[in-house]
Coordinates of C-alpha atoms and ligand atoms in Angstrom, one line a residue:
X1 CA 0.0 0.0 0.0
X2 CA 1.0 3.5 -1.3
X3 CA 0.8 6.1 1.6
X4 CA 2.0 9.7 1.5
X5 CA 1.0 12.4 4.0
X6 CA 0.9 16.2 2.7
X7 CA 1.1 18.5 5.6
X8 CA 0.1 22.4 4.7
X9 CA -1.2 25.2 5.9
X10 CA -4.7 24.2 5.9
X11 CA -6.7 21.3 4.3
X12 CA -10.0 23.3 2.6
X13 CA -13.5 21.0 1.9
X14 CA -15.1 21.6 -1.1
X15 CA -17.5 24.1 0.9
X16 CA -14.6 26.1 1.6
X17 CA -14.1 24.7 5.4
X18 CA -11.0 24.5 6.5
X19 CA -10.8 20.9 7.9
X20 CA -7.4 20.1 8.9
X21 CA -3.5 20.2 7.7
X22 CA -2.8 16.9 6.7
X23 CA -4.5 14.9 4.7
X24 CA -3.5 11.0 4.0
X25 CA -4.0 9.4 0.7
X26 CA -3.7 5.8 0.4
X27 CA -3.4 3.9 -3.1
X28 CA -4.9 6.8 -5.2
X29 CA -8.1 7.6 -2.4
X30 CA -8.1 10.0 0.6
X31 CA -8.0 8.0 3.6
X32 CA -7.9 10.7 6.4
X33 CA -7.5 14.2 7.3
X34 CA -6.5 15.7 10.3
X35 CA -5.0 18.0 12.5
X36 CA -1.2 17.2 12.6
X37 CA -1.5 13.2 13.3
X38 CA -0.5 10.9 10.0
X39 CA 0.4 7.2 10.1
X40 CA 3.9 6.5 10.6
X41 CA 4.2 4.5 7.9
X42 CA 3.2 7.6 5.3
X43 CA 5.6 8.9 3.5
X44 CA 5.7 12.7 4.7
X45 CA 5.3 15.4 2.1
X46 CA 5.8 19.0 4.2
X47 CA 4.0 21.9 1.5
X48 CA 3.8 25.9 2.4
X49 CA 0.5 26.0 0.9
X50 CA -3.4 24.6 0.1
X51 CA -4.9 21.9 -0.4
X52 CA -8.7 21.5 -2.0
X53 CA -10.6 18.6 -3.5
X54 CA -9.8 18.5 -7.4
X55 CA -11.5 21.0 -9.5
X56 CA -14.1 20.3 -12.3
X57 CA -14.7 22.9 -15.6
X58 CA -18.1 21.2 -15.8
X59 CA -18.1 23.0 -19.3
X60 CA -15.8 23.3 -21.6
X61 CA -14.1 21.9 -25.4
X62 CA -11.1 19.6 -25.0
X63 CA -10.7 19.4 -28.8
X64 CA -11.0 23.3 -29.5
X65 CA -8.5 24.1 -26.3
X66 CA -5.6 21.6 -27.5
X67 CA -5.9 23.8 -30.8
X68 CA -6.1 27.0 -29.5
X69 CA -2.8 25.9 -27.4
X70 CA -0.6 24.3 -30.1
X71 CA -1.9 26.8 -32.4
X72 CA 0.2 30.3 -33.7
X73 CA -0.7 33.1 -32.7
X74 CA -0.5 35.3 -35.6
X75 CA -1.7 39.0 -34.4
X76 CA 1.9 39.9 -35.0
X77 CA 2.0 39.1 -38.6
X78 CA 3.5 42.3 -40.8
X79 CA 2.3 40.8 -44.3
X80 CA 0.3 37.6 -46.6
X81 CA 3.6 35.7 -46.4
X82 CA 4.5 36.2 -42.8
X83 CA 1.0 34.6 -42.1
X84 CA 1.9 31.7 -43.6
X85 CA 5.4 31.5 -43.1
X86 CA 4.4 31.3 -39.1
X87 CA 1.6 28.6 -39.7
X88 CA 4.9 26.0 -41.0
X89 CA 5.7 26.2 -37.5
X90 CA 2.4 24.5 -36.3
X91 CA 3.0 21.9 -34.3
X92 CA 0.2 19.4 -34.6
X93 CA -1.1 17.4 -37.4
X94 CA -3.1 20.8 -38.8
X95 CA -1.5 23.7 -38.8
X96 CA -3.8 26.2 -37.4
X97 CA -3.5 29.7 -36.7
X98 CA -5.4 32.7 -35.5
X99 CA -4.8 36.6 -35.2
X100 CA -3.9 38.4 -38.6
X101 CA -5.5 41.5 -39.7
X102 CA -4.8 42.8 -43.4
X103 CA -5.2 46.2 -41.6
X104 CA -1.8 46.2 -39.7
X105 CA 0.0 44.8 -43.2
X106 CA 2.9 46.9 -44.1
X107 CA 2.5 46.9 -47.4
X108 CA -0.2 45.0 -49.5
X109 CA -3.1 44.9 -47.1
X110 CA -5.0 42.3 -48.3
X111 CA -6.5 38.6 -47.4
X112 CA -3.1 36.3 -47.7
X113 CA -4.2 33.4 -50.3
X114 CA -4.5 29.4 -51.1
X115 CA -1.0 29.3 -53.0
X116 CA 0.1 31.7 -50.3
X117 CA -0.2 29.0 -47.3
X118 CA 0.9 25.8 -50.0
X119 CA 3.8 27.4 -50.3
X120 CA 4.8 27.1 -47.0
X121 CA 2.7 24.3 -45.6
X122 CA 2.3 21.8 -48.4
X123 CA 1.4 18.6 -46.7
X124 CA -1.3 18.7 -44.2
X125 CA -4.0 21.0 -43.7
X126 CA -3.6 24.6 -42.7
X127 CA -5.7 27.2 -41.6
X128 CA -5.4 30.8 -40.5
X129 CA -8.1 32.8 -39.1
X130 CA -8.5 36.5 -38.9
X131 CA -8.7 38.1 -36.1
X132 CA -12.0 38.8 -35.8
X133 CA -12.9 34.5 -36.7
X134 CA -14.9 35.4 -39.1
X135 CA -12.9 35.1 -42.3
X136 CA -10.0 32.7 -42.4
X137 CA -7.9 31.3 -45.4
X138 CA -7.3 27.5 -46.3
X139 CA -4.9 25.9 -48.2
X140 CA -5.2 23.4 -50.4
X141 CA -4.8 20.2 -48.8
X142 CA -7.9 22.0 -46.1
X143 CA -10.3 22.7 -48.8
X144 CA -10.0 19.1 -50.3
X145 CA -10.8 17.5 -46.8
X146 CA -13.7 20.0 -45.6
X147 CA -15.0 20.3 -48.8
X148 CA -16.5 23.7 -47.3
X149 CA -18.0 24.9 -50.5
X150 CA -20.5 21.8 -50.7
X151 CA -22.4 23.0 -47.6
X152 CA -21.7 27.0 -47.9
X153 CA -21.1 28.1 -51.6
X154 CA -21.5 31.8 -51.3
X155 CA -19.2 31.5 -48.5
X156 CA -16.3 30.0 -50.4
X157 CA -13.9 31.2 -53.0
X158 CA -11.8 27.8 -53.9
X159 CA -9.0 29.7 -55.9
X160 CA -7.8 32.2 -53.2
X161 CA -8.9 29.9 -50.1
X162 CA -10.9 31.8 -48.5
X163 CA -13.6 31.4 -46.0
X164 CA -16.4 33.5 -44.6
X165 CA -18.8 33.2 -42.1
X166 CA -20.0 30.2 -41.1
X167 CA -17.6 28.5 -43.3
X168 CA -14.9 29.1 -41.2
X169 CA -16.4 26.8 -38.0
X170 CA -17.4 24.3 -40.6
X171 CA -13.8 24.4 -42.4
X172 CA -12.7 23.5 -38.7
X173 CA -15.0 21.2 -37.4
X174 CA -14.5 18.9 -40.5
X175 CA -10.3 19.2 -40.1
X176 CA -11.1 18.4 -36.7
X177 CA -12.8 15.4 -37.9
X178 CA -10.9 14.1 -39.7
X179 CA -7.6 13.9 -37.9
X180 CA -6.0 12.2 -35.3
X181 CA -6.9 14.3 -32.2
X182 CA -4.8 12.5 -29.8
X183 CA -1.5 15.0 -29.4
X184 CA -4.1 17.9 -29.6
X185 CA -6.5 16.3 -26.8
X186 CA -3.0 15.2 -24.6
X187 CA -2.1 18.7 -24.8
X188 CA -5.5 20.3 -23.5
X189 CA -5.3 17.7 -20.7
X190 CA -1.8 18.5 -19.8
X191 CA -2.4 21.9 -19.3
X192 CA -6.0 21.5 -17.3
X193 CA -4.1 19.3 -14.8
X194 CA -1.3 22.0 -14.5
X195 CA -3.7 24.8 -13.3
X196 CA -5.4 21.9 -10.7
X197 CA -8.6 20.2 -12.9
X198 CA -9.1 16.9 -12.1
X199 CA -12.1 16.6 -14.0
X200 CA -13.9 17.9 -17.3
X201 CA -17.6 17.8 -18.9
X202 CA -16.7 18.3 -22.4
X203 CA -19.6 19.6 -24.4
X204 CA -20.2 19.1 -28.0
X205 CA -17.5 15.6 -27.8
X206 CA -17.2 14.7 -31.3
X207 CA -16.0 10.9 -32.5
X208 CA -12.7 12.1 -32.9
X209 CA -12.1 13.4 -29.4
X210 CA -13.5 10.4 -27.9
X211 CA -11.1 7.8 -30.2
X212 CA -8.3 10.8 -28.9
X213 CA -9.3 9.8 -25.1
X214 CA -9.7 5.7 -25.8
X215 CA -6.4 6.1 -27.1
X216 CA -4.8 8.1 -24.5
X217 CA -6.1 6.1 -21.6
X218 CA -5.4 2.8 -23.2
X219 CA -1.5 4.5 -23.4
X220 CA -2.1 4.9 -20.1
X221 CA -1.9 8.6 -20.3
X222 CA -5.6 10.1 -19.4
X223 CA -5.3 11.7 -15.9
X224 CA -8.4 13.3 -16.1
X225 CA -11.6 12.3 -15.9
X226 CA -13.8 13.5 -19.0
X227 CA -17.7 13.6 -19.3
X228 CA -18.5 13.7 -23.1
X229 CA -21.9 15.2 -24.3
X230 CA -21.6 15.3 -27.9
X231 CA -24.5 16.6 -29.9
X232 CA -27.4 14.3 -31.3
X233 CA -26.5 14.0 -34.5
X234 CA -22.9 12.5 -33.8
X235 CA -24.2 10.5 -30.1
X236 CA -24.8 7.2 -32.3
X237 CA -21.4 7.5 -33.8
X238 CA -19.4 8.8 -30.3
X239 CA -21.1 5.8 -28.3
X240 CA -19.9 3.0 -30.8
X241 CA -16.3 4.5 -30.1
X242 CA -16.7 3.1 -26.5
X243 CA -16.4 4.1 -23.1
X244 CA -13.4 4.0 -20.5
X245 CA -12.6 3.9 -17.0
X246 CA -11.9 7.7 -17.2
X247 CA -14.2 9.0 -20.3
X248 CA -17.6 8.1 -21.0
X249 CA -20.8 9.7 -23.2
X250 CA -22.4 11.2 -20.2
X251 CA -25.3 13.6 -22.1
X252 CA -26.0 14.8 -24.9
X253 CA -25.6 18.5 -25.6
X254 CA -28.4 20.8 -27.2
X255 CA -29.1 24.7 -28.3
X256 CA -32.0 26.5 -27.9
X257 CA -30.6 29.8 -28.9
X258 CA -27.9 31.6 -29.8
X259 CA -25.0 34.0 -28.4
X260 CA -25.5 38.0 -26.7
X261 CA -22.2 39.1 -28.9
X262 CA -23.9 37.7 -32.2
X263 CA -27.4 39.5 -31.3
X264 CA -28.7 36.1 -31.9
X265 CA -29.3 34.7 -28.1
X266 CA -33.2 34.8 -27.7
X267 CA -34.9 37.4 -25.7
X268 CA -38.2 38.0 -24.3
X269 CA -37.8 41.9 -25.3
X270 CA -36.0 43.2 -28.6
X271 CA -32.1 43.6 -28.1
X272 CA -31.7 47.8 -26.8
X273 CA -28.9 48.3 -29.8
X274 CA -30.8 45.9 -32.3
X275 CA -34.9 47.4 -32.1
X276 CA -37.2 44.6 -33.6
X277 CA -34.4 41.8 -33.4
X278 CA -35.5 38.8 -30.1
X279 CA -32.9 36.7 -31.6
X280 CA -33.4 33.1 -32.4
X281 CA -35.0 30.4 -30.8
X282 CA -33.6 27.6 -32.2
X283 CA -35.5 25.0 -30.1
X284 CA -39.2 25.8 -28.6
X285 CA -39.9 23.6 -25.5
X286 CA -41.5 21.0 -27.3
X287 CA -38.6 20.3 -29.1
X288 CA -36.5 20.3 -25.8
X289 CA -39.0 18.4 -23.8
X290 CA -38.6 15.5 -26.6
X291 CA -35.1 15.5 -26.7
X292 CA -34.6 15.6 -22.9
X293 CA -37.2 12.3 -22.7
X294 CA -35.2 10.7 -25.6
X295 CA -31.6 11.1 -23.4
X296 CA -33.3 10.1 -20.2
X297 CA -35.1 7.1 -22.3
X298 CA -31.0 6.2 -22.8
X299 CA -29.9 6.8 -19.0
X300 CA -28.4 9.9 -20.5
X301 CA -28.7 13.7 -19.1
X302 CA -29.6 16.9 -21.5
X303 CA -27.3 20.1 -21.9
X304 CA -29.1 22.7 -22.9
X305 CA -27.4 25.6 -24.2
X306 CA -30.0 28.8 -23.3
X307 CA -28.4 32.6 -23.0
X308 CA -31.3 34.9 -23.5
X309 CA -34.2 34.5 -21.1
X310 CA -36.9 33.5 -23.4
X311 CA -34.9 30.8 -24.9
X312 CA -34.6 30.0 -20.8
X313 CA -38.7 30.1 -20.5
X314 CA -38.9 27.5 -23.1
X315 CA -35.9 25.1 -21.5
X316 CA -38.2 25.2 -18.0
X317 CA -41.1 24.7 -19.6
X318 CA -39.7 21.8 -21.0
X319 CA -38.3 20.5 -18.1
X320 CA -41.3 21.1 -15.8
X321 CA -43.6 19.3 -18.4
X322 CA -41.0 16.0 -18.6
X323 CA -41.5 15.0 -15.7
X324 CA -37.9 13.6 -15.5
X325 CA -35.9 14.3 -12.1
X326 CA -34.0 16.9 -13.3
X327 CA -31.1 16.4 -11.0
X328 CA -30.3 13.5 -12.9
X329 CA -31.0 14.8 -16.3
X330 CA -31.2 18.1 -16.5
X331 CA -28.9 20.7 -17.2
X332 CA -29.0 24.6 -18.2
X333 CA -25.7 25.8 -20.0
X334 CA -24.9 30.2 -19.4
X335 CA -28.3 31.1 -18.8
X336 CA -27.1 34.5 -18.6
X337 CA -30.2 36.7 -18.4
X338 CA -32.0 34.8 -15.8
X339 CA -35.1 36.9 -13.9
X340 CA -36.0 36.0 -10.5
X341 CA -39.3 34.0 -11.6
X342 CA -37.3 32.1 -13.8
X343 CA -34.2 31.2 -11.2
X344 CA -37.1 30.1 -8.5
X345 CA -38.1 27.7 -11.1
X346 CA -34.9 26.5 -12.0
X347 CA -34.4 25.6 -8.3
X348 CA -37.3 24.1 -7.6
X349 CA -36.5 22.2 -10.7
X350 CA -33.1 21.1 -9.4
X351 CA -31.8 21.4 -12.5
X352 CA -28.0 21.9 -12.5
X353 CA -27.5 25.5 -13.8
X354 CA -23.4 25.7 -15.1
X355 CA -22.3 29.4 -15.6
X356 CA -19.1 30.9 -17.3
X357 CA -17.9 33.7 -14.9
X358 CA -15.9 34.8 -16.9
X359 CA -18.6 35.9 -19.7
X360 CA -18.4 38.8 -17.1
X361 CA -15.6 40.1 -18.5
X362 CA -15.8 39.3 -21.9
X363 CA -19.5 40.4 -22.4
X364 CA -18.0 44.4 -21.6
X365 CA -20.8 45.5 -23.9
X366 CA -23.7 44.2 -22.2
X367 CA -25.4 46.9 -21.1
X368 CA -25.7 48.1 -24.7
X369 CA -27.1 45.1 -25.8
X370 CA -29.5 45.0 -23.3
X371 CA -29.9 48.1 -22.1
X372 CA -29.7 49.3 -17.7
X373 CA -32.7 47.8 -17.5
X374 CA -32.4 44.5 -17.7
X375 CA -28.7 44.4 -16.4
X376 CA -30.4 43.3 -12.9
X377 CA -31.1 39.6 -14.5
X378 CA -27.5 39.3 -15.9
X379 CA -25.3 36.6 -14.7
X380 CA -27.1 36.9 -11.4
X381 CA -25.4 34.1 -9.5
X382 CA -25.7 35.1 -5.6
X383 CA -29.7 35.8 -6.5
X384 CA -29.4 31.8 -7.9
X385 CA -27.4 30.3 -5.2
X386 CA -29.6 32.1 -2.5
X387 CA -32.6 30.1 -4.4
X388 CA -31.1 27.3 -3.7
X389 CA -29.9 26.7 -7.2
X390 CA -27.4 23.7 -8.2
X391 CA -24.9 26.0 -9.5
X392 CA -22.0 24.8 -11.3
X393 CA -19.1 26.7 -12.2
X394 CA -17.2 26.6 -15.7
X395 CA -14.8 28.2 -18.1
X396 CA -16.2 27.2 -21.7
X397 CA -12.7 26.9 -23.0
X398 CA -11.4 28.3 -25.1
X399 CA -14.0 30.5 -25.4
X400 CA -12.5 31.9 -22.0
X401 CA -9.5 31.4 -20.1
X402 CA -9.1 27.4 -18.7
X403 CA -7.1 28.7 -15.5
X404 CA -9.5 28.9 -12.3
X405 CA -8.1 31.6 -11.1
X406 CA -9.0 33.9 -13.5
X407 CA -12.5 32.3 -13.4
X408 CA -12.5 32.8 -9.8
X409 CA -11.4 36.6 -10.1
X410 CA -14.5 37.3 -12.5
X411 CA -17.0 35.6 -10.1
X412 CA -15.6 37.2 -6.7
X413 CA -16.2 40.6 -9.0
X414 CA -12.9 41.4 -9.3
X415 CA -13.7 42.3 -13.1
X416 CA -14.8 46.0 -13.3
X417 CA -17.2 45.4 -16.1
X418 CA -20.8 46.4 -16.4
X419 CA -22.0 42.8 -15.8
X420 CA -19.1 42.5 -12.5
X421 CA -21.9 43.2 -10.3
X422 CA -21.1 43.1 -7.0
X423 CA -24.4 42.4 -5.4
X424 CA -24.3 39.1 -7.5
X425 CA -20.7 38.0 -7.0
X426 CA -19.6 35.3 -5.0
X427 CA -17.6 34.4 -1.6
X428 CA -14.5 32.6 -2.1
X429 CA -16.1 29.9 -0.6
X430 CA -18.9 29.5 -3.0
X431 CA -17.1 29.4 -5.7
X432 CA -15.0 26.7 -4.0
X433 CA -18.4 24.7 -3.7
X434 CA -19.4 25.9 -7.7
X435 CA -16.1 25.1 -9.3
X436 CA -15.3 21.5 -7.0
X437 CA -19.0 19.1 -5.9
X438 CA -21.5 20.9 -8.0
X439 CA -19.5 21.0 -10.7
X440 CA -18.7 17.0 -10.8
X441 CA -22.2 16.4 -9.7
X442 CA -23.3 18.5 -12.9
X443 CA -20.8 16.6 -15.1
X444 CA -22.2 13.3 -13.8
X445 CA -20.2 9.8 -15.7
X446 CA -16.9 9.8 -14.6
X447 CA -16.4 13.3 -13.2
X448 CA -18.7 12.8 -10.5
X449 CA -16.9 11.4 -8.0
X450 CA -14.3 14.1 -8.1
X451 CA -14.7 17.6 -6.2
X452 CA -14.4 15.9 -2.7
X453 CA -12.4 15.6 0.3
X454 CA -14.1 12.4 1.5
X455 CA -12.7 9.0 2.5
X456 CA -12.7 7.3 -0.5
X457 CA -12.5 9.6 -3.0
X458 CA -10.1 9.6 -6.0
X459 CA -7.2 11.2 -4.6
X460 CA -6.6 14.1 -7.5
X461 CA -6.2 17.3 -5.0
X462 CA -5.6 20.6 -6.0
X463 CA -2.8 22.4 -4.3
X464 CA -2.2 26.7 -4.4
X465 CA 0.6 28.0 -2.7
X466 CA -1.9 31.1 -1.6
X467 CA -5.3 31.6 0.3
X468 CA -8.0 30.4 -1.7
X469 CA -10.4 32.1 1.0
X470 CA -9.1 35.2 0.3
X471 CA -11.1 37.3 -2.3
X472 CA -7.4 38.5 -3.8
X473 CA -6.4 34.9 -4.3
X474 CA -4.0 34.4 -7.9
X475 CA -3.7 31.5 -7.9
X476 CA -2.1 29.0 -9.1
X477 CA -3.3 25.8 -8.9
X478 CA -2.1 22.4 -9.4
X479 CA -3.4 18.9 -9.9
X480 CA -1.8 16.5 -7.4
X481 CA -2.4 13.1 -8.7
X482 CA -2.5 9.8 -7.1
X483 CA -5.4 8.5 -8.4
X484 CA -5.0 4.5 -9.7
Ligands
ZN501 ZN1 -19.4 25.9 -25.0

């Protein structure tokens, strides 16, 4: 038997308790924690800082974070051919790249081209976004495997490569696809387990991230434990792949609307800046309802993306009307203009709620969007967790940053944005609770038994040199792994 005793300033609980300053872990579980006392046949680790359960992003994209991490930035690019002269240095079996703007060119400012990005990257694909995502250029050996202009012809001119719109996602998501995922994936979960997650739900999985996790664990090499909810039309396809001791289909991930920054997230009252425009509702609660049933019918929970609050009246209504005990099946992704009505619902409900902090910050045009008036129903997660709402806590990387601690700044209200409110910011101990137990109770398959300090449980611990009680905690954080 494996026994090693970490002694620290203080052992925290994943409600933010401080319950001791050692705590044992014996063959990859948490056997004890106390106050000073360890076995003597531990092995005695002495540590200056922290200890918590492991942390869960209970919502983000392992597939789209490995690429945004081996991927060039190319903001710095001076002309067309330095664009593509800095995508042949892609690591990675596609050479992707994101930042350029024809606008900061020295010379010819124009979109660099096809024969451009062959020259320098002849072999596999390559792709290089603007920095604004939506126009990017492909080379040759991209357009050939997306086939892009098959689904979106307006959007695609095939002689200079490039890509427009919704083109661009598609380009991607077909790349993606159609490559082995597995360095990309290892990548992402390297880097979540250096800044302390133990444990991931990752939305909208896609066959070739969950072959990239089969192959990892069967390597040996998947730390993590991953929650997959792909979307319906690839769940047939993602569940023939398989399941592991560490990854597994959990749910199935829907959209009932849109996004705020698009002006297509749907609203019970016309966008301020965009008079006559609800946005979209892409699902009504019908729709939901029969897709929540179907999941459940499978022993499988719903994701359902829902930003604007009328796109959230039709996810409740949906729920309410299944029936289903939402606690096991049920789960609202951002819901990031939720009124009072609608949050008392959700909690009787017990639907698992998982919010992005850090859409605080990055949503610094909110109030123009939707106007002062409804700024009191944005993000309003101490009205939700007062409700007794299962709030979960998440990063929807790479959308955001995957580092708690700057997830943890935006919730505390360390942000100075518009949507920062105080009055709906969190204690450092709530986020603790948010970001640790809900947040592996809201992933559910394999993540759920992380984000606990109990006997028993998978020994992956997060460890900060600094306070985590404190609201000026930086971070970082650390995966400490001993699970077997
Ligand atoms: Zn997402």
């Amino acid at each position: 038997m494996v026994t090693v005793s970490y002694s620290v300033k203080a052992v925290i609980n994943e409600y933010g308790e401080i319950v001791g300053d050692t705590i044992t872990v014996s063959d990859g579980r948490v056997s004890a924690i106390t106050f000073g006392a360890y076995p003597s046949y531990a092995t005695r680790r002495v540590m200056d800082g922290y200890i918590l359960p492991g942390f869960v992003d209970a919502h983000l994209h392992i597939a789209g974070l490995g690429l945004a991490l081996t991927g060039v930035d190319l903001r710095g690019a001076r002309d067309p051919w330095e664009v593509a002269e800095a995508l042949s240095g892609a690591s990675g079996p596609i050479a992707y790249g994101r930042g350029w703007d024809q606008e900061s060119f020295r010379t010819e400012k124009r979109y660099p081209t096809r024969k451009e990005l062959d020259s320098a990257v002849p072999d596999r694909p390559a792709l290089a976004v603007r920095v604004c995502g939506h126009v990017a250029v492909a080379n040759s050996v991209a357009l050939a495997t997306a086939r892009p202009w098959e689904v979106y012809p307006d959007l695609v001119d095939k002689d200079k490569g490039i890509l427009l719109e919704d083109a661009v996602g598609y380009t991607l998501e077909k790349l993606l696809e159609n490559t082995d995922l597995t360095g990309i994936v290892g990548v992402a979960l390297e880097a979540l387990a250096r800044a302390g997650i133990a444990g991931v739900a990752s939305l909208s999985c896609t066959p070739a991230e969950a072959r990239a996790l089969r192959d990892l664990e069967s390597q040996g090499h998947l730390k993590l434990r991953v929650s997959c909810y792909p979307e319906p039309p690839k769940l047939s396809q993602v569940l023939e792949i398989g399941s592991g001791r560490r990854w597994r289909v959990t749910g199935v991930k829907i959209f009932a609307d849109g996004s705020l920054g698009a002006r297509t997230a749907y609203l019970r009252e016309p966008y301020s800046d965009d008079p006559g425009n609800r946005g979209l509702r892409l699902l009504d609660a019908g729709r939901i309802r029969d897709a929540v049933e179907y999941a459940a019918s499978r022993r499988l929970r719903t994701a359902v993306h829902a930003i604007g609050d009328a796109a959230l009246d039709e996810v409740i209504e949906a729920f309410e009307s299944s029936g289903l005990p939402c606690d096991t099946y049920c789960r609202v992704e951002h819901a990031s203009v939720a009124w009072p009505g609608q949050v008392k619902r959700l909690a009787e409900l017990r639907a698992y709620v998982v919010v992005q902090p850090h859409f605080r910050v990055s949503d610094w045009w909110i109030d123009k969007r939707l106007g002062p008036h409804r700024l009191a129903a944005v993000y309003p997660f101490a009205t939700m967790l007062r409700s007794g709402v299962k709030l979960a806590v998440s990063t929807d990387a790479p959308v955001e940053p995957y580092q708690p601690w700057e997830t943890f700044k935006a919730a505390v209200g360390r942000c100075g944005q518009p949507a920062c409110r105080s009055e709906e910011s969190l204690k450092p101990h709530e986020v603790i609770e948010a970001y640790t137990i809900r947040a592996a109770e809201a992933s559910g398959g394999p993540a759920a038994a992380l984000g606990t300090l109990r006997r028993g449980a998978p020994a992956a611990l997060s460890y900060t040199p600094t306070n985590p009680l404190k609201e000026d905690w930086e971070g970082p954080l650390r995966l400490i792994y001993h699970e077997i």
